[in-house]
Structure formats: C-alpha cells, structure tokens
Amino acid sequence: MTTRTTSTVVRFNAVFLLPGFDAPQPAGEYHVDLDEEALESASHTAWRRVAAFIHLPAISLRGSKEQMVQIEPALLEAALDKDRRQP
C-alpha cells in the first residue's frame, strides 16, 4: 500500500488540550505531520488520513526540549474547529 507524509502548520488562537498531552498547550502555531494511505481505484487515487503527529512546543516557543505527540486526526480537526468558533 502506498503511503505519504505531509507537513503543515496549524494555528490555535487559544490554549488547547488534546488526549496524550501532559498539559494544556499555549496558543500559537504548531507543525503537524499527517500520514495518509492511498485508496486506489481504476479511475483515481484518494488519500485517507491514518495518523497525525503534532510537534511540541509551539514554533515560537522552541527550546532545547521538543517532542512529537501522536494525535487522532479527527480530534485535531475538532479542536481546530472549536478554536475557530471561540470569540
């Protein structure tokens, strides 16, 4: 099966917490790596997200200790949607 990893940057405007985090994370921009696998048919190829990894801490807070935490792609999307709806 064909897989790919894409990197993106997401922005949270407020403090947020996802399962797997030791503590709430501050607002800011975060690198996210998305792993996807191909769903191939005779006419086209589609991609399905199978994993996501967020790099902590935020880009602006980079220090000597950095980590990558695996997160559920759907939970990341839900947290970003919730963040966008906050005033």
PDB file of N, CA and C in Angstrom:
ATOM      1  N   MET A   1       0.842  -1.179   0.000  1.00  0.00           N
ATOM      2  CA  MET A   1       0.000   0.000   0.000  1.00  0.00           C
ATOM      3  C   MET A   1       0.889   1.244   0.000  1.00  0.00           C
ATOM      4  N   THR A   2       0.499   2.216  -0.772  1.00  0.00           N
ATOM      5  CA  THR A   2       1.248   3.461  -0.875  1.00  0.00           C
ATOM      6  C   THR A   2       0.873   4.390   0.273  1.00  0.00           C
ATOM      7  N   THR A   3       1.880   4.987   0.897  1.00  0.00           N
ATOM      8  CA  THR A   3       1.643   5.948   1.973  1.00  0.00           C
ATOM      9  C   THR A   3       2.422   7.228   1.688  1.00  0.00           C
ATOM     10  N   ARG A   4       2.005   8.294   2.332  1.00  0.00           N
ATOM     11  CA  ARG A   4       2.734   9.561   2.237  1.00  0.00           C
ATOM     12  C   ARG A   4       2.590  10.319   3.537  1.00  0.00           C
ATOM     13  N   THR A   5       3.551  11.193   3.765  1.00  0.00           N
ATOM     14  CA  THR A   5       3.504  12.086   4.926  1.00  0.00           C
ATOM     15  C   THR A   5       3.559  13.509   4.413  1.00  0.00           C
ATOM     16  N   THR A   6       2.617  14.326   4.855  1.00  0.00           N
ATOM     17  CA  THR A   6       2.628  15.744   4.514  1.00  0.00           C
ATOM     18  C   THR A   6       2.779  16.552   5.797  1.00  0.00           C
ATOM     19  N   SER A   7       3.457  17.662   5.681  1.00  0.00           N
ATOM     20  CA  SER A   7       3.661  18.550   6.831  1.00  0.00           C
ATOM     21  C   SER A   7       2.887  19.830   6.619  1.00  0.00           C
ATOM     22  N   THR A   8       2.323  20.322   7.698  1.00  0.00           N
ATOM     23  CA  THR A   8       1.566  21.565   7.644  1.00  0.00           C
ATOM     24  C   THR A   8       1.764  22.311   8.962  1.00  0.00           C
ATOM     25  N   VAL A   9       1.282  23.526   8.998  1.00  0.00           N
ATOM     26  CA  VAL A   9       1.315  24.326  10.228  1.00  0.00           C
ATOM     27  C   VAL A   9      -0.126  24.686  10.564  1.00  0.00           C
ATOM     28  N   VAL A  10      -0.506  24.439  11.815  1.00  0.00           N
ATOM     29  CA  VAL A  10      -1.845  24.818  12.284  1.00  0.00           C
ATOM     30  C   VAL A  10      -1.697  25.909  13.333  1.00  0.00           C
ATOM     31  N   ARG A  11      -2.727  26.721  13.459  1.00  0.00           N
ATOM     32  CA  ARG A  11      -2.699  27.816  14.437  1.00  0.00           C
ATOM     33  C   ARG A  11      -3.862  27.677  15.400  1.00  0.00           C
ATOM     34  N   PHE A  12      -3.537  27.733  16.678  1.00  0.00           N
ATOM     35  CA  PHE A  12      -4.543  27.801  17.732  1.00  0.00           C
ATOM     36  C   PHE A  12      -4.512  29.214  18.296  1.00  0.00           C
ATOM     37  N   ASN A  13      -5.684  29.820  18.424  1.00  0.00           N
ATOM     38  CA  ASN A  13      -5.794  31.177  18.961  1.00  0.00           C
ATOM     39  C   ASN A  13      -5.988  31.191  20.472  1.00  0.00           C
ATOM     40  N   ALA A  14      -6.222  30.025  21.048  1.00  0.00           N
ATOM     41  CA  ALA A  14      -6.439  29.914  22.489  1.00  0.00           C
ATOM     42  C   ALA A  14      -5.717  28.667  23.002  1.00  0.00           C
ATOM     43  N   VAL A  15      -5.564  28.596  24.294  1.00  0.00           N
ATOM     44  CA  VAL A  15      -4.979  27.419  24.938  1.00  0.00           C
ATOM     45  C   VAL A  15      -5.811  26.197  24.546  1.00  0.00           C
ATOM     46  N   PHE A  16      -5.170  25.052  24.333  1.00  0.00           N
ATOM     47  CA  PHE A  16      -5.891  23.846  23.944  1.00  0.00           C
ATOM     48  C   PHE A  16      -5.259  22.615  24.581  1.00  0.00           C
ATOM     49  N   LEU A  17      -6.035  21.548  24.640  1.00  0.00           N
ATOM     50  CA  LEU A  17      -5.566  20.292  25.223  1.00  0.00           C
ATOM     51  C   LEU A  17      -6.129  19.148  24.389  1.00  0.00           C
ATOM     52  N   LEU A  18      -5.262  18.230  24.010  1.00  0.00           N
ATOM     53  CA  LEU A  18      -5.671  17.035  23.271  1.00  0.00           C
ATOM     54  C   LEU A  18      -5.271  15.798  24.069  1.00  0.00           C
ATOM     55  N   PRO A  19      -5.975  14.681  23.874  1.00  0.00           N
ATOM     56  CA  PRO A  19      -5.571  13.443  24.548  1.00  0.00           C
ATOM     57  C   PRO A  19      -4.112  13.116  24.230  1.00  0.00           C
ATOM     58  N   GLY A  20      -3.373  12.700  25.244  1.00  0.00           N
ATOM     59  CA  GLY A  20      -1.959  12.385  25.064  1.00  0.00           C
ATOM     60  C   GLY A  20      -1.031  13.502  25.503  1.00  0.00           C
ATOM     61  N   PHE A  21      -1.578  14.687  25.732  1.00  0.00           N
ATOM     62  CA  PHE A  21      -0.772  15.820  26.194  1.00  0.00           C
ATOM     63  C   PHE A  21      -0.627  15.752  27.710  1.00  0.00           C
ATOM     64  N   ASP A  22       0.537  16.149  28.198  1.00  0.00           N
ATOM     65  CA  ASP A  22       0.764  16.205  29.642  1.00  0.00           C
ATOM     66  C   ASP A  22       0.091  17.423  30.271  1.00  0.00           C
ATOM     67  N   ALA A  23      -0.059  18.480  29.471  1.00  0.00           N
ATOM     68  CA  ALA A  23      -0.611  19.729  29.991  1.00  0.00           C
ATOM     69  C   ALA A  23      -1.217  20.516  28.830  1.00  0.00           C
ATOM     70  N   PRO A  24      -2.083  21.491  29.134  1.00  0.00           N
ATOM     71  CA  PRO A  24      -2.603  22.358  28.079  1.00  0.00           C
ATOM     72  C   PRO A  24      -1.452  23.062  27.356  1.00  0.00           C
ATOM     73  N   GLN A  25      -1.645  23.315  26.080  1.00  0.00           N
ATOM     74  CA  GLN A  25      -0.633  23.984  25.261  1.00  0.00           C
ATOM     75  C   GLN A  25      -1.069  25.413  24.977  1.00  0.00           C
ATOM     76  N   PRO A  26      -0.121  26.342  24.923  1.00  0.00           N
ATOM     77  CA  PRO A  26      -0.477  27.736  24.679  1.00  0.00           C
ATOM     78  C   PRO A  26      -0.892  27.981  23.232  1.00  0.00           C
ATOM     79  N   ALA A  27      -1.599  29.076  23.042  1.00  0.00           N
ATOM     80  CA  ALA A  27      -1.948  29.489  21.688  1.00  0.00           C
ATOM     81  C   ALA A  27      -0.669  29.664  20.879  1.00  0.00           C
ATOM     82  N   GLY A  28      -0.780  29.428  19.580  1.00  0.00           N
ATOM     83  CA  GLY A  28       0.381  29.608  18.707  1.00  0.00           C
ATOM     84  C   GLY A  28       0.304  28.700  17.503  1.00  0.00           C
ATOM     85  N   GLU A  29       1.378  28.693  16.736  1.00  0.00           N
ATOM     86  CA  GLU A  29       1.473  27.867  15.542  1.00  0.00           C
ATOM     87  C   GLU A  29       2.260  26.600  15.855  1.00  0.00           C
ATOM     88  N   TYR A  30       1.791  25.490  15.303  1.00  0.00           N
ATOM     89  CA  TYR A  30       2.378  24.178  15.566  1.00  0.00           C
ATOM     90  C   TYR A  30       2.588  23.431  14.255  1.00  0.00           C
ATOM     91  N   HIS A  31       3.733  22.766  14.134  1.00  0.00           N
ATOM     92  CA  HIS A  31       3.959  21.872  12.997  1.00  0.00           C
ATOM     93  C   HIS A  31       3.163  20.593  13.228  1.00  0.00           C
ATOM     94  N   VAL A  32       2.524  20.099  12.161  1.00  0.00           N
ATOM     95  CA  VAL A  32       1.782  18.844  12.216  1.00  0.00           C
ATOM     96  C   VAL A  32       2.183  17.999  11.007  1.00  0.00           C
ATOM     97  N   ASP A  33       2.478  16.720  11.244  1.00  0.00           N
ATOM     98  CA  ASP A  33       2.750  15.769  10.178  1.00  0.00           C
ATOM     99  C   ASP A  33       1.544  14.850  10.055  1.00  0.00           C
ATOM    100  N   LEU A  34       1.059  14.671   8.821  1.00  0.00           N
ATOM    101  CA  LEU A  34      -0.109  13.839   8.564  1.00  0.00           C
ATOM    102  C   LEU A  34       0.310  12.637   7.726  1.00  0.00           C
ATOM    103  N   ASP A  35       0.042  11.436   8.213  1.00  0.00           N
ATOM    104  CA  ASP A  35       0.302  10.210   7.470  1.00  0.00           C
ATOM    105  C   ASP A  35      -0.985   9.778   6.787  1.00  0.00           C
ATOM    106  N   GLU A  36      -0.883   9.490   5.487  1.00  0.00           N
ATOM    107  CA  GLU A  36      -2.046   9.095   4.708  1.00  0.00           C
ATOM    108  C   GLU A  36      -1.720   7.848   3.895  1.00  0.00           C
ATOM    109  N   GLU A  37      -2.754   7.055   3.617  1.00  0.00           N
ATOM    110  CA  GLU A  37      -2.565   5.905   2.750  1.00  0.00           C
ATOM    111  C   GLU A  37      -3.483   6.039   1.540  1.00  0.00           C
ATOM    112  N   ALA A  38      -2.997   5.505   0.422  1.00  0.00           N
ATOM    113  CA  ALA A  38      -3.725   5.619  -0.830  1.00  0.00           C
ATOM    114  C   ALA A  38      -4.890   4.652  -0.873  1.00  0.00           C
ATOM    115  N   LEU A  39      -5.990   5.138  -1.407  1.00  0.00           N
ATOM    116  CA  LEU A  39      -7.163   4.323  -1.714  1.00  0.00           C
ATOM    117  C   LEU A  39      -7.308   4.400  -3.229  1.00  0.00           C
ATOM    118  N   GLU A  40      -6.804   3.404  -3.902  1.00  0.00           N
ATOM    119  CA  GLU A  40      -6.724   3.459  -5.365  1.00  0.00           C
ATOM    120  C   GLU A  40      -7.892   2.737  -6.014  1.00  0.00           C
ATOM    121  N   SER A  41      -8.390   3.362  -7.076  1.00  0.00           N
ATOM    122  CA  SER A  41      -9.423   2.739  -7.896  1.00  0.00           C
ATOM    123  C   SER A  41      -8.962   2.823  -9.347  1.00  0.00           C
ATOM    124  N   ALA A  42      -9.742   2.290 -10.236  1.00  0.00           N
ATOM    125  CA  ALA A  42      -9.357   2.293 -11.650  1.00  0.00           C
ATOM    126  C   ALA A  42      -9.294   3.708 -12.219  1.00  0.00           C
ATOM    127  N   SER A  43     -10.090   4.627 -11.675  1.00  0.00           N
ATOM    128  CA  SER A  43     -10.162   5.963 -12.264  1.00  0.00           C
ATOM    129  C   SER A  43      -9.392   7.042 -11.507  1.00  0.00           C
ATOM    130  N   HIS A  44      -9.128   6.845 -10.209  1.00  0.00           N
ATOM    131  CA  HIS A  44      -8.422   7.884  -9.456  1.00  0.00           C
ATOM    132  C   HIS A  44      -7.856   7.341  -8.142  1.00  0.00           C
ATOM    133  N   THR A  45      -7.058   8.167  -7.501  1.00  0.00           N
ATOM    134  CA  THR A  45      -6.494   7.820  -6.194  1.00  0.00           C
ATOM    135  C   THR A  45      -6.973   8.837  -5.170  1.00  0.00           C
ATOM    136  N   ALA A  46      -7.453   8.347  -4.065  1.00  0.00           N
ATOM    137  CA  ALA A  46      -7.840   9.204  -2.943  1.00  0.00           C
ATOM    138  C   ALA A  46      -6.915   8.872  -1.782  1.00  0.00           C
ATOM    139  N   TRP A  47      -6.836   9.781  -0.821  1.00  0.00           N
ATOM    140  CA  TRP A  47      -5.962   9.579   0.343  1.00  0.00           C
ATOM    141  C   TRP A  47      -6.787   9.616   1.611  1.00  0.00           C
ATOM    142  N   ARG A  48      -6.484   8.677   2.514  1.00  0.00           N
ATOM    143  CA  ARG A  48      -7.170   8.591   3.808  1.00  0.00           C
ATOM    144  C   ARG A  48      -6.156   8.839   4.909  1.00  0.00           C
ATOM    145  N   ARG A  49      -6.479   9.773   5.812  1.00  0.00           N
ATOM    146  CA  ARG A  49      -5.586  10.053   6.946  1.00  0.00           C
ATOM    147  C   ARG A  49      -5.613   8.892   7.915  1.00  0.00           C
ATOM    148  N   VAL A  50      -4.428   8.440   8.292  1.00  0.00           N
ATOM    149  CA  VAL A  50      -4.351   7.320   9.227  1.00  0.00           C
ATOM    150  C   VAL A  50      -3.654   7.692  10.531  1.00  0.00           C
ATOM    151  N   ALA A  51      -2.903   8.782  10.535  1.00  0.00           N
ATOM    152  CA  ALA A  51      -2.223   9.218  11.757  1.00  0.00           C
ATOM    153  C   ALA A  51      -1.835  10.678  11.622  1.00  0.00           C
ATOM    154  N   ALA A  52      -1.663  11.311  12.766  1.00  0.00           N
ATOM    155  CA  ALA A  52      -1.193  12.698  12.799  1.00  0.00           C
ATOM    156  C   ALA A  52      -0.257  12.853  13.990  1.00  0.00           C
ATOM    157  N   PHE A  53       0.749  13.681  13.808  1.00  0.00           N
ATOM    158  CA  PHE A  53       1.726  13.958  14.864  1.00  0.00           C
ATOM    159  C   PHE A  53       1.885  15.456  14.985  1.00  0.00           C
ATOM    160  N   ILE A  54       1.789  15.967  16.205  1.00  0.00           N
ATOM    161  CA  ILE A  54       1.978  17.396  16.440  1.00  0.00           C
ATOM    162  C   ILE A  54       3.311  17.589  17.140  1.00  0.00           C
ATOM    163  N   HIS A  55       4.031  18.603  16.720  1.00  0.00           N
ATOM    164  CA  HIS A  55       5.334  18.914  17.304  1.00  0.00           C
ATOM    165  C   HIS A  55       5.130  19.926  18.426  1.00  0.00           C
ATOM    166  N   LEU A  56       5.615  19.584  19.613  1.00  0.00           N
ATOM    167  CA  LEU A  56       5.516  20.467  20.773  1.00  0.00           C
ATOM    168  C   LEU A  56       6.913  20.894  21.192  1.00  0.00           C
ATOM    169  N   PRO A  57       7.103  22.093  21.668  1.00  0.00           N
ATOM    170  CA  PRO A  57       6.113  23.156  21.880  1.00  0.00           C
ATOM    171  C   PRO A  57       5.824  23.914  20.586  1.00  0.00           C
ATOM    172  N   ALA A  58       5.062  25.006  20.717  1.00  0.00           N
ATOM    173  CA  ALA A  58       4.716  25.849  19.579  1.00  0.00           C
ATOM    174  C   ALA A  58       5.984  26.359  18.907  1.00  0.00           C
ATOM    175  N   ILE A  59       5.870  26.706  17.641  1.00  0.00           N
ATOM    176  CA  ILE A  59       7.013  27.181  16.856  1.00  0.00           C
ATOM    177  C   ILE A  59       7.707  28.343  17.557  1.00  0.00           C
ATOM    178  N   SER A  60       6.941  29.277  18.100  1.00  0.00           N
ATOM    179  CA  SER A  60       7.535  30.466  18.725  1.00  0.00           C
ATOM    180  C   SER A  60       8.206  30.168  20.061  1.00  0.00           C
ATOM    181  N   LEU A  61       7.956  28.995  20.627  1.00  0.00           N
ATOM    182  CA  LEU A  61       8.496  28.649  21.939  1.00  0.00           C
ATOM    183  C   LEU A  61       9.580  27.582  21.866  1.00  0.00           C
ATOM    184  N   ARG A  62      10.137  27.359  20.708  1.00  0.00           N
ATOM    185  CA  ARG A  62      11.134  26.300  20.541  1.00  0.00           C
ATOM    186  C   ARG A  62      12.257  26.456  21.550  1.00  0.00           C
ATOM    187  N   GLY A  63      12.584  25.362  22.157  1.00  0.00           N
ATOM    188  CA  GLY A  63      13.662  25.344  23.131  1.00  0.00           C
ATOM    189  C   GLY A  63      14.484  24.097  22.942  1.00  0.00           C
ATOM    190  N   SER A  64      15.149  23.700  23.995  1.00  0.00           N
ATOM    191  CA  SER A  64      16.008  22.534  23.891  1.00  0.00           C
ATOM    192  C   SER A  64      15.207  21.230  23.922  1.00  0.00           C
ATOM    193  N   LYS A  65      14.023  21.251  24.512  1.00  0.00           N
ATOM    194  CA  LYS A  65      13.218  20.038  24.594  1.00  0.00           C
ATOM    195  C   LYS A  65      12.055  20.122  23.625  1.00  0.00           C
ATOM    196  N   GLU A  66      12.075  19.240  22.626  1.00  0.00           N
ATOM    197  CA  GLU A  66      10.990  19.169  21.661  1.00  0.00           C
ATOM    198  C   GLU A  66      10.508  17.733  21.603  1.00  0.00           C
ATOM    199  N   GLN A  67       9.223  17.569  21.313  1.00  0.00           N
ATOM    200  CA  GLN A  67       8.683  16.231  21.184  1.00  0.00           C
ATOM    201  C   GLN A  67       7.602  16.195  20.119  1.00  0.00           C
ATOM    202  N   MET A  68       7.381  14.999  19.590  1.00  0.00           N
ATOM    203  CA  MET A  68       6.306  14.748  18.651  1.00  0.00           C
ATOM    204  C   MET A  68       5.300  13.852  19.354  1.00  0.00           C
ATOM    205  N   VAL A  69       4.045  14.265  19.350  1.00  0.00           N
ATOM    206  CA  VAL A  69       2.999  13.507  20.030  1.00  0.00           C
ATOM    207  C   VAL A  69       1.997  13.031  18.984  1.00  0.00           C
ATOM    208  N   GLN A  70       1.705  11.720  18.986  1.00  0.00           N
ATOM    209  CA  GLN A  70       0.703  11.202  18.065  1.00  0.00           C
ATOM    210  C   GLN A  70      -0.676  11.609  18.546  1.00  0.00           C
ATOM    211  N   ILE A  71      -1.485  12.085  17.616  1.00  0.00           N
ATOM    212  CA  ILE A  71      -2.848  12.514  17.924  1.00  0.00           C
ATOM    213  C   ILE A  71      -3.784  11.934  16.879  1.00  0.00           C
ATOM    214  N   GLU A  72      -5.036  11.822  17.226  1.00  0.00           N
ATOM    215  CA  GLU A  72      -6.043  11.359  16.271  1.00  0.00           C
ATOM    216  C   GLU A  72      -6.373  12.512  15.322  1.00  0.00           C
ATOM    217  N   PRO A  73      -6.292  12.288  14.008  1.00  0.00           N
ATOM    218  CA  PRO A  73      -6.601  13.363  13.060  1.00  0.00           C
ATOM    219  C   PRO A  73      -7.974  14.005  13.292  1.00  0.00           C
ATOM    220  N   ALA A  74      -8.978  13.191  13.604  1.00  0.00           N
ATOM    221  CA  ALA A  74     -10.327  13.737  13.823  1.00  0.00           C
ATOM    222  C   ALA A  74     -10.376  14.633  15.054  1.00  0.00           C
ATOM    223  N   LEU A  75      -9.625  14.270  16.105  1.00  0.00           N
ATOM    224  CA  LEU A  75      -9.605  15.098  17.310  1.00  0.00           C
ATOM    225  C   LEU A  75      -8.887  16.419  17.067  1.00  0.00           C
ATOM    226  N   LEU A  76      -7.835  16.394  16.238  1.00  0.00           N
ATOM    227  CA  LEU A  76      -7.157  17.636  15.866  1.00  0.00           C
ATOM    228  C   LEU A  76      -8.122  18.550  15.122  1.00  0.00           C
ATOM    229  N   GLU A  77      -8.835  18.006  14.146  1.00  0.00           N
ATOM    230  CA  GLU A  77      -9.794  18.816  13.385  1.00  0.00           C
ATOM    231  C   GLU A  77     -10.880  19.379  14.293  1.00  0.00           C
ATOM    232  N   ALA A  78     -11.362  18.576  15.227  1.00  0.00           N
ATOM    233  CA  ALA A  78     -12.394  19.050  16.159  1.00  0.00           C
ATOM    234  C   ALA A  78     -11.857  20.173  17.041  1.00  0.00           C
ATOM    235  N   ALA A  79     -10.621  20.037  17.516  1.00  0.00           N
ATOM    236  CA  ALA A  79     -10.023  21.078  18.363  1.00  0.00           C
ATOM    237  C   ALA A  79      -9.820  22.368  17.557  1.00  0.00           C
ATOM    238  N   LEU A  80      -9.404  22.254  16.312  1.00  0.00           N
ATOM    239  CA  LEU A  80      -9.237  23.449  15.470  1.00  0.00           C
ATOM    240  C   LEU A  80     -10.577  24.107  15.187  1.00  0.00           C
ATOM    241  N   ASP A  81     -11.622  23.309  14.923  1.00  0.00           N
ATOM    242  CA  ASP A  81     -12.963  23.869  14.705  1.00  0.00           C
ATOM    243  C   ASP A  81     -13.451  24.601  15.951  1.00  0.00           C
ATOM    244  N   LYS A  82     -13.257  23.996  17.112  1.00  0.00           N
ATOM    245  CA  LYS A  82     -13.672  24.627  18.368  1.00  0.00           C
ATOM    246  C   LYS A  82     -12.911  25.944  18.570  1.00  0.00           C
ATOM    247  N   ASP A  83     -11.622  25.935  18.281  1.00  0.00           N
ATOM    248  CA  ASP A  83     -10.795  27.135  18.438  1.00  0.00           C
ATOM    249  C   ASP A  83     -11.282  28.258  17.521  1.00  0.00           C
ATOM    250  N   ARG A  84     -11.671  27.926  16.304  1.00  0.00           N
ATOM    251  CA  ARG A  84     -12.143  28.939  15.340  1.00  0.00           C
ATOM    252  C   ARG A  84     -13.461  29.556  15.764  1.00  0.00           C
ATOM    253  N   ARG A  85     -14.275  28.788  16.492  1.00  0.00           N
ATOM    254  CA  ARG A  85     -15.600  29.289  16.935  1.00  0.00           C
ATOM    255  C   ARG A  85     -15.531  30.164  18.171  1.00  0.00           C
ATOM    256  N   GLN A  86     -14.395  30.143  18.859  1.00  0.00           N
ATOM    257  CA  GLN A  86     -14.274  30.951  20.090  1.00  0.00           C
ATOM    258  C   GLN A  86     -14.152  32.423  19.715  1.00  0.00           C
ATOM    259  N   PRO A  87     -14.799  33.288  20.511  1.00  0.00           N
ATOM    260  CA  PRO A  87     -14.731  34.738  20.221  1.00  0.00           C
ATOM    261  C   PRO A  87     -13.362  35.306  20.517  1.00  0.00           C
TER     262      PRO A  87
END
